[in-house]
Tab-separated table of C-alpha atoms in Angstrom:
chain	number	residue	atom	x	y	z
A	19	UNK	CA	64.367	22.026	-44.160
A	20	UNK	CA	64.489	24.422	-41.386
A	21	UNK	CA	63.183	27.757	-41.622
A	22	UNK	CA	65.278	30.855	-40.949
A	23	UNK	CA	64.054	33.494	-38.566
A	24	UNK	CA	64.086	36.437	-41.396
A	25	UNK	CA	61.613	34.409	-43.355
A	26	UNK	CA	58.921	34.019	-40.441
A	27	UNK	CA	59.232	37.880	-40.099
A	28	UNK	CA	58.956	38.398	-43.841
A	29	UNK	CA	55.843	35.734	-43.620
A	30	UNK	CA	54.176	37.789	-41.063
A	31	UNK	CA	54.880	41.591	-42.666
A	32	UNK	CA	53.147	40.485	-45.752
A	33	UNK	CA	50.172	38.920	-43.842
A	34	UNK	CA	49.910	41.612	-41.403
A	35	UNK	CA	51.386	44.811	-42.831
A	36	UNK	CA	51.371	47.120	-39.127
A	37	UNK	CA	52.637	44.596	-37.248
A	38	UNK	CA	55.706	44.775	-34.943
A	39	UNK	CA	57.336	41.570	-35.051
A	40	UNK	CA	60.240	40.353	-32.554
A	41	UNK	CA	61.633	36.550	-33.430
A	42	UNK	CA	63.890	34.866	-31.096
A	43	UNK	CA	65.759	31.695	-32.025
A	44	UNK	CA	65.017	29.355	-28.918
A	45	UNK	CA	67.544	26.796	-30.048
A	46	UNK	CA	70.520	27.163	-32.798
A	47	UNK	CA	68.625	24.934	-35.157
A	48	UNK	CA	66.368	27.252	-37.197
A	49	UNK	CA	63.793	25.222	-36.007
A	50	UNK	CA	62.522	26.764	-32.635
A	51	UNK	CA	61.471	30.450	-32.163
A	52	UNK	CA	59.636	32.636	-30.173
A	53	UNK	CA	57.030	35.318	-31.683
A	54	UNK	CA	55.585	38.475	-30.683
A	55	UNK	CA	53.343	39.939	-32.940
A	56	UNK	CA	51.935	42.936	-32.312
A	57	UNK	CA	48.396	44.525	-34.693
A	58	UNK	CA	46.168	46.296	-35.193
A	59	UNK	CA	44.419	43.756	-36.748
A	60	UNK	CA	43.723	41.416	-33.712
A	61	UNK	CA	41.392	44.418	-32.140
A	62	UNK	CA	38.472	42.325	-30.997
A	63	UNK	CA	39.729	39.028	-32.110
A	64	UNK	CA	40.454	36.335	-28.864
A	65	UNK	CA	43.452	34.559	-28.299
A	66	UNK	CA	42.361	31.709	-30.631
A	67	UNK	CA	41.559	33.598	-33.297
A	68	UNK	CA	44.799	35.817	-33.521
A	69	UNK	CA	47.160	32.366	-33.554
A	70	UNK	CA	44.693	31.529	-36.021
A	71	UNK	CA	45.544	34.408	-37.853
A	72	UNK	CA	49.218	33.920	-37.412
A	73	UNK	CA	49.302	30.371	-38.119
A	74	UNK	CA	47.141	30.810	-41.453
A	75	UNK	CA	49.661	33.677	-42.303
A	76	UNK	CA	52.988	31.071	-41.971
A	77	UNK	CA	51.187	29.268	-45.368
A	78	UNK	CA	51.436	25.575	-43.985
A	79	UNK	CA	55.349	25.924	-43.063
A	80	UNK	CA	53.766	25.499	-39.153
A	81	UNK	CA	54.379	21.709	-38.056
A	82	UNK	CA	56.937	21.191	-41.389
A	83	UNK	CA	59.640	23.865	-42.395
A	84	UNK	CA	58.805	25.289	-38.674
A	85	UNK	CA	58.915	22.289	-36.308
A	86	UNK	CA	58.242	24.900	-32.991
A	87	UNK	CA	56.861	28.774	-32.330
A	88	UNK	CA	56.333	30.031	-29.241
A	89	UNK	CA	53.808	32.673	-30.247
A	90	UNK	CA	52.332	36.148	-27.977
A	91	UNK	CA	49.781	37.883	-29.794
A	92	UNK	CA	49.066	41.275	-28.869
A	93	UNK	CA	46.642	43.895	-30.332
A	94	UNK	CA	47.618	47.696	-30.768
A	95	UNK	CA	45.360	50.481	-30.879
């Protein structure tokens, strides 16, 4: 079942309460999005380990309820 766009952002509040995040529907299908993700809590964290963090914070929907996210990281002051 796809996965609406409010419920990705809602995913990643919880996970990461300072975060700015900006979802863009890539296709009209609920099924492709783009991310930007902007914490705090990435300070000193690579690439990796922030779409770790991003990933882990999506609970498993990654790959099933979410078929595709384009995903930019970024970490604020």
């Amino acid at each position: 079942m796809p996965m609406p766009a409010h419920e990705i952002e809602a995913l990643l509040k919880a996970a990461f309460p300072d975060a700015e995040v900006a979802i863009e529907a890539l296709a009209n299908d609920n099924d492709h999005f783009k991310a930007v993700v902007t914490s705090a809590a990435f300070q000193g964290k690579s690439r990796v380990q922030q779409h770790q963090m991003v990933y882990a914070a999506l609970q498993g929907k990654m790959g099933g309820d979410l078929h595709a996210l384009m995903l930019q990281t970024v970490a604020k002051d």
